[in-house]
């Protein structure tokens, strides 16, 4: 008898990859994200509790897609910022690779936080906006922005120190 994960994979991998391909319009990205979805499913320790496999996989895949799109947007913003720099200031290939790794690490640290918390933190740290400017942009109070940034910084500290979530 096959274990539940292998059965789930065998019965749904092709379907999930097709589902992702329709949303991404890229076979390679769809294959990568299908792999990530099954990896997260395996790590979830909920295999015995899945009543609707495709609904469960869609939920996980949507989270994986969101992370993928968010990281692509972060990288695109960074590349736009680099493109606006004078040639002698732009980072080398090695510096770019290190900066990209750092951005991905920051993104991973912020993973799991509410979108407004992440957004406020990134606007403050990457765009250099003040709490007042962020509050105006997000239609909230500066006090809320301050709380959100503190929460994001705390999350970064917890992840950095290996204290778990």
PDB file of C-alpha atoms in Angstrom:
ATOM      1  CA  UNK A   1       0.000   0.000   0.000  1.00  0.00           C
ATOM      2  CA  UNK A   2       1.312   3.453  -0.957  1.00  0.00           C
ATOM      3  CA  UNK A   3       1.806   6.069   1.717  1.00  0.00           C
ATOM      4  CA  UNK A   4      -0.665   9.003   1.640  1.00  0.00           C
ATOM      5  CA  UNK A   5       1.827  11.513   0.248  1.00  0.00           C
ATOM      6  CA  UNK A   6       2.858   9.382  -2.731  1.00  0.00           C
ATOM      7  CA  UNK A   7      -0.789   8.667  -3.479  1.00  0.00           C
ATOM      8  CA  UNK A   8      -1.672  12.378  -3.267  1.00  0.00           C
ATOM      9  CA  UNK A   9       1.258  13.209  -5.537  1.00  0.00           C
ATOM     10  CA  UNK A  10       0.480  10.486  -8.093  1.00  0.00           C
ATOM     11  CA  UNK A  11      -3.184  11.439  -8.330  1.00  0.00           C
ATOM     12  CA  UNK A  12      -2.790  15.225  -8.393  1.00  0.00           C
ATOM     13  CA  UNK A  13       0.634  16.314  -9.636  1.00  0.00           C
ATOM     14  CA  UNK A  14      -0.300  16.614 -13.307  1.00  0.00           C
ATOM     15  CA  UNK A  15      -3.557  18.394 -12.464  1.00  0.00           C
ATOM     16  CA  UNK A  16      -1.799  20.842 -10.099  1.00  0.00           C
ATOM     17  CA  UNK A  17       0.947  21.626 -12.582  1.00  0.00           C
ATOM     18  CA  UNK A  18      -1.677  22.342 -15.267  1.00  0.00           C
ATOM     19  CA  UNK A  19      -3.608  24.535 -12.810  1.00  0.00           C
ATOM     20  CA  UNK A  20      -0.445  26.511 -12.058  1.00  0.00           C
ATOM     21  CA  UNK A  21       0.579  26.729 -15.725  1.00  0.00           C
ATOM     22  CA  UNK A  22      -2.748  28.429 -16.560  1.00  0.00           C
ATOM     23  CA  UNK A  23      -2.000  31.087 -13.947  1.00  0.00           C
ATOM     24  CA  UNK A  24       1.675  31.549 -14.779  1.00  0.00           C
ATOM     25  CA  UNK A  25       1.839  30.935 -18.519  1.00  0.00           C
ATOM     26  CA  UNK A  26       5.249  29.328 -17.970  1.00  0.00           C
ATOM     27  CA  UNK A  27       5.840  25.583 -17.822  1.00  0.00           C
ATOM     28  CA  UNK A  28       9.112  25.821 -15.874  1.00  0.00           C
ATOM     29  CA  UNK A  29       7.668  28.104 -13.180  1.00  0.00           C
ATOM     30  CA  UNK A  30       4.568  25.899 -12.936  1.00  0.00           C
ATOM     31  CA  UNK A  31       6.755  22.826 -12.408  1.00  0.00           C
ATOM     32  CA  UNK A  32       8.805  24.619  -9.732  1.00  0.00           C
ATOM     33  CA  UNK A  33       5.739  25.871  -7.895  1.00  0.00           C
ATOM     34  CA  UNK A  34       4.021  22.474  -8.082  1.00  0.00           C
ATOM     35  CA  UNK A  35       7.126  21.017  -6.452  1.00  0.00           C
ATOM     36  CA  UNK A  36       7.058  23.744  -3.775  1.00  0.00           C
ATOM     37  CA  UNK A  37       3.353  23.095  -3.160  1.00  0.00           C
ATOM     38  CA  UNK A  38       3.890  19.386  -2.584  1.00  0.00           C
ATOM     39  CA  UNK A  39       6.899  20.123  -0.397  1.00  0.00           C
ATOM     40  CA  UNK A  40       4.811  22.447   1.786  1.00  0.00           C
ATOM     41  CA  UNK A  41       2.043  19.847   1.849  1.00  0.00           C
ATOM     42  CA  UNK A  42       4.486  17.228   3.058  1.00  0.00           C
ATOM     43  CA  UNK A  43       5.816  19.585   5.743  1.00  0.00           C
ATOM     44  CA  UNK A  44       2.291  20.488   6.906  1.00  0.00           C
ATOM     45  CA  UNK A  45       1.806  17.151   8.699  1.00  0.00           C
ATOM     46  CA  UNK A  46      -1.876  17.234   7.694  1.00  0.00           C
ATOM     47  CA  UNK A  47      -1.864  14.413   5.157  1.00  0.00           C
ATOM     48  CA  UNK A  48      -4.172  12.214   7.210  1.00  0.00           C
ATOM     49  CA  UNK A  49      -6.682  15.045   7.619  1.00  0.00           C
ATOM     50  CA  UNK A  50      -7.139  16.008   3.958  1.00  0.00           C
ATOM     51  CA  UNK A  51     -10.724  15.341   2.866  1.00  0.00           C
ATOM     52  CA  UNK A  52     -10.637  17.348  -0.368  1.00  0.00           C
ATOM     53  CA  UNK A  53      -7.137  16.945  -1.841  1.00  0.00           C
ATOM     54  CA  UNK A  54      -7.522  19.371  -4.731  1.00  0.00           C
ATOM     55  CA  UNK A  55      -9.051  22.089  -2.573  1.00  0.00           C
ATOM     56  CA  UNK A  56      -6.224  21.624  -0.066  1.00  0.00           C
ATOM     57  CA  UNK A  57      -3.583  21.711  -2.814  1.00  0.00           C
ATOM     58  CA  UNK A  58      -5.198  24.846  -4.299  1.00  0.00           C
ATOM     59  CA  UNK A  59      -5.005  26.575  -0.929  1.00  0.00           C
ATOM     60  CA  UNK A  60      -1.310  25.739  -0.561  1.00  0.00           C
ATOM     61  CA  UNK A  61      -0.605  26.556  -4.232  1.00  0.00           C
ATOM     62  CA  UNK A  62      -2.270  29.976  -3.904  1.00  0.00           C
ATOM     63  CA  UNK A  63       0.055  30.781  -1.016  1.00  0.00           C
ATOM     64  CA  UNK A  64       3.050  29.585  -3.037  1.00  0.00           C
ATOM     65  CA  UNK A  65       1.881  31.685  -6.012  1.00  0.00           C
ATOM     66  CA  UNK A  66       1.457  34.738  -3.814  1.00  0.00           C
ATOM     67  CA  UNK A  67       4.998  34.344  -2.467  1.00  0.00           C
ATOM     68  CA  UNK A  68       6.322  33.855  -6.018  1.00  0.00           C
ATOM     69  CA  UNK A  69       4.567  36.983  -7.305  1.00  0.00           C
ATOM     70  CA  UNK A  70       5.606  39.019  -4.260  1.00  0.00           C
ATOM     71  CA  UNK A  71       9.258  38.046  -4.698  1.00  0.00           C
ATOM     72  CA  UNK A  72       9.109  38.818  -8.421  1.00  0.00           C
ATOM     73  CA  UNK A  73       7.636  42.240  -7.633  1.00  0.00           C
ATOM     74  CA  UNK A  74      10.334  42.876  -5.040  1.00  0.00           C
ATOM     75  CA  UNK A  75      13.040  41.916  -7.523  1.00  0.00           C
ATOM     76  CA  UNK A  76      11.442  44.025 -10.259  1.00  0.00           C
ATOM     77  CA  UNK A  77      11.351  47.059  -7.933  1.00  0.00           C
ATOM     78  CA  UNK A  78      14.980  46.513  -7.054  1.00  0.00           C
ATOM     79  CA  UNK A  79      15.991  46.181 -10.721  1.00  0.00           C
ATOM     80  CA  UNK A  80      14.115  49.395 -11.531  1.00  0.00           C
ATOM     81  CA  UNK A  81      16.001  51.170  -8.746  1.00  0.00           C
ATOM     82  CA  UNK A  82      19.328  49.833 -10.047  1.00  0.00           C
ATOM     83  CA  UNK A  83      18.481  50.861 -13.607  1.00  0.00           C
ATOM     84  CA  UNK A  84      18.083  54.451 -12.455  1.00  0.00           C
ATOM     85  CA  UNK A  85      21.607  54.524 -10.953  1.00  0.00           C
ATOM     86  CA  UNK A  86      24.559  55.944 -12.888  1.00  0.00           C
ATOM     87  CA  UNK A  87      26.709  53.224 -14.493  1.00  0.00           C
ATOM     88  CA  UNK A  88      29.629  53.683 -12.112  1.00  0.00           C
ATOM     89  CA  UNK A  89      27.338  53.243  -9.061  1.00  0.00           C
ATOM     90  CA  UNK A  90      25.436  50.159 -10.230  1.00  0.00           C
ATOM     91  CA  UNK A  91      26.413  46.952  -8.401  1.00  0.00           C
ATOM     92  CA  UNK A  92      28.574  44.280  -9.984  1.00  0.00           C
ATOM     93  CA  UNK A  93      27.117  40.863 -10.813  1.00  0.00           C
ATOM     94  CA  UNK A  94      28.486  39.491  -7.536  1.00  0.00           C
ATOM     95  CA  UNK A  95      27.075  42.395  -5.521  1.00  0.00           C
ATOM     96  CA  UNK A  96      23.753  41.982  -7.301  1.00  0.00           C
ATOM     97  CA  UNK A  97      23.647  38.273  -6.395  1.00  0.00           C
ATOM     98  CA  UNK A  98      24.391  39.101  -2.747  1.00  0.00           C
ATOM     99  CA  UNK A  99      21.742  41.829  -2.700  1.00  0.00           C
ATOM    100  CA  UNK A 100      19.194  39.494  -4.265  1.00  0.00           C
ATOM    101  CA  UNK A 101      19.937  36.870  -1.596  1.00  0.00           C
ATOM    102  CA  UNK A 102      19.516  39.528   1.087  1.00  0.00           C
ATOM    103  CA  UNK A 103      16.168  40.617  -0.381  1.00  0.00           C
ATOM    104  CA  UNK A 104      14.972  37.009  -0.496  1.00  0.00           C
ATOM    105  CA  UNK A 105      16.064  36.521   3.119  1.00  0.00           C
ATOM    106  CA  UNK A 106      14.142  39.636   4.177  1.00  0.00           C
ATOM    107  CA  UNK A 107      11.106  38.449   2.240  1.00  0.00           C
ATOM    108  CA  UNK A 108      11.313  35.061   3.965  1.00  0.00           C
ATOM    109  CA  UNK A 109      11.520  36.788   7.346  1.00  0.00           C
ATOM    110  CA  UNK A 110       8.368  38.750   6.587  1.00  0.00           C
ATOM    111  CA  UNK A 111       6.510  35.702   5.281  1.00  0.00           C
ATOM    112  CA  UNK A 112       3.406  35.080   7.338  1.00  0.00           C
ATOM    113  CA  UNK A 113       2.870  38.685   8.375  1.00  0.00           C
ATOM    114  CA  UNK A 114      -0.274  40.512   7.239  1.00  0.00           C
ATOM    115  CA  UNK A 115       0.117  42.285   3.906  1.00  0.00           C
ATOM    116  CA  UNK A 116      -0.240  45.784   5.401  1.00  0.00           C
ATOM    117  CA  UNK A 117       2.534  45.061   7.922  1.00  0.00           C
ATOM    118  CA  UNK A 118       4.892  43.857   5.163  1.00  0.00           C
ATOM    119  CA  UNK A 119       3.938  46.720   2.882  1.00  0.00           C
ATOM    120  CA  UNK A 120       4.538  49.368   5.565  1.00  0.00           C
ATOM    121  CA  UNK A 121       7.891  47.823   6.468  1.00  0.00           C
ATOM    122  CA  UNK A 122       9.068  47.671   2.848  1.00  0.00           C
ATOM    123  CA  UNK A 123       7.916  51.219   2.122  1.00  0.00           C
ATOM    124  CA  UNK A 124       9.861  52.409   5.155  1.00  0.00           C
ATOM    125  CA  UNK A 125      13.023  50.369   4.664  1.00  0.00           C
ATOM    126  CA  UNK A 126      13.298  50.169   0.876  1.00  0.00           C
ATOM    127  CA  UNK A 127      11.577  53.361  -0.259  1.00  0.00           C
ATOM    128  CA  UNK A 128      12.660  55.473   2.721  1.00  0.00           C
ATOM    129  CA  UNK A 129       9.159  56.800   3.394  1.00  0.00           C
ATOM    130  CA  UNK A 130       8.330  58.269   6.795  1.00  0.00           C
ATOM    131  CA  UNK A 131       5.556  56.908   8.995  1.00  0.00           C
ATOM    132  CA  UNK A 132       3.367  59.878   7.996  1.00  0.00           C
ATOM    133  CA  UNK A 133       3.944  59.281   4.276  1.00  0.00           C
ATOM    134  CA  UNK A 134       3.178  55.576   4.642  1.00  0.00           C
ATOM    135  CA  UNK A 135       0.051  56.367   6.678  1.00  0.00           C
ATOM    136  CA  UNK A 136      -1.189  58.676   3.917  1.00  0.00           C
ATOM    137  CA  UNK A 137      -0.457  56.091   1.227  1.00  0.00           C
ATOM    138  CA  UNK A 138      -2.134  53.233   3.142  1.00  0.00           C
ATOM    139  CA  UNK A 139      -4.994  55.401   4.438  1.00  0.00           C
ATOM    140  CA  UNK A 140      -4.286  54.733   8.113  1.00  0.00           C
ATOM    141  CA  UNK A 141      -2.741  56.461  11.115  1.00  0.00           C
ATOM    142  CA  UNK A 142       0.967  57.013  11.695  1.00  0.00           C
ATOM    143  CA  UNK A 143       0.567  55.163  15.011  1.00  0.00           C
ATOM    144  CA  UNK A 144      -0.674  52.077  13.139  1.00  0.00           C
ATOM    145  CA  UNK A 145       2.257  52.308  10.749  1.00  0.00           C
ATOM    146  CA  UNK A 146       4.656  52.535  13.690  1.00  0.00           C
ATOM    147  CA  UNK A 147       3.087  49.421  15.275  1.00  0.00           C
ATOM    148  CA  UNK A 148       3.281  47.525  11.981  1.00  0.00           C
ATOM    149  CA  UNK A 149       6.933  48.389  11.434  1.00  0.00           C
ATOM    150  CA  UNK A 150       7.764  47.334  14.993  1.00  0.00           C
ATOM    151  CA  UNK A 151       5.932  44.057  14.389  1.00  0.00           C
ATOM    152  CA  UNK A 152       7.880  43.450  11.169  1.00  0.00           C
ATOM    153  CA  UNK A 153      11.185  44.281  12.869  1.00  0.00           C
ATOM    154  CA  UNK A 154      10.318  41.916  15.714  1.00  0.00           C
ATOM    155  CA  UNK A 155       9.534  39.167  13.188  1.00  0.00           C
ATOM    156  CA  UNK A 156      12.872  39.754  11.442  1.00  0.00           C
ATOM    157  CA  UNK A 157      14.664  39.563  14.794  1.00  0.00           C
ATOM    158  CA  UNK A 158      12.870  36.344  15.777  1.00  0.00           C
ATOM    159  CA  UNK A 159      13.705  34.666  12.465  1.00  0.00           C
ATOM    160  CA  UNK A 160      17.280  35.980  12.465  1.00  0.00           C
ATOM    161  CA  UNK A 161      17.897  34.685  15.989  1.00  0.00           C
ATOM    162  CA  UNK A 162      16.380  31.308  15.127  1.00  0.00           C
ATOM    163  CA  UNK A 163      13.706  31.621  17.788  1.00  0.00           C
ATOM    164  CA  UNK A 164      10.963  30.246  15.532  1.00  0.00           C
ATOM    165  CA  UNK A 165       7.628  31.839  14.847  1.00  0.00           C
TER     166      UNK A 165
END
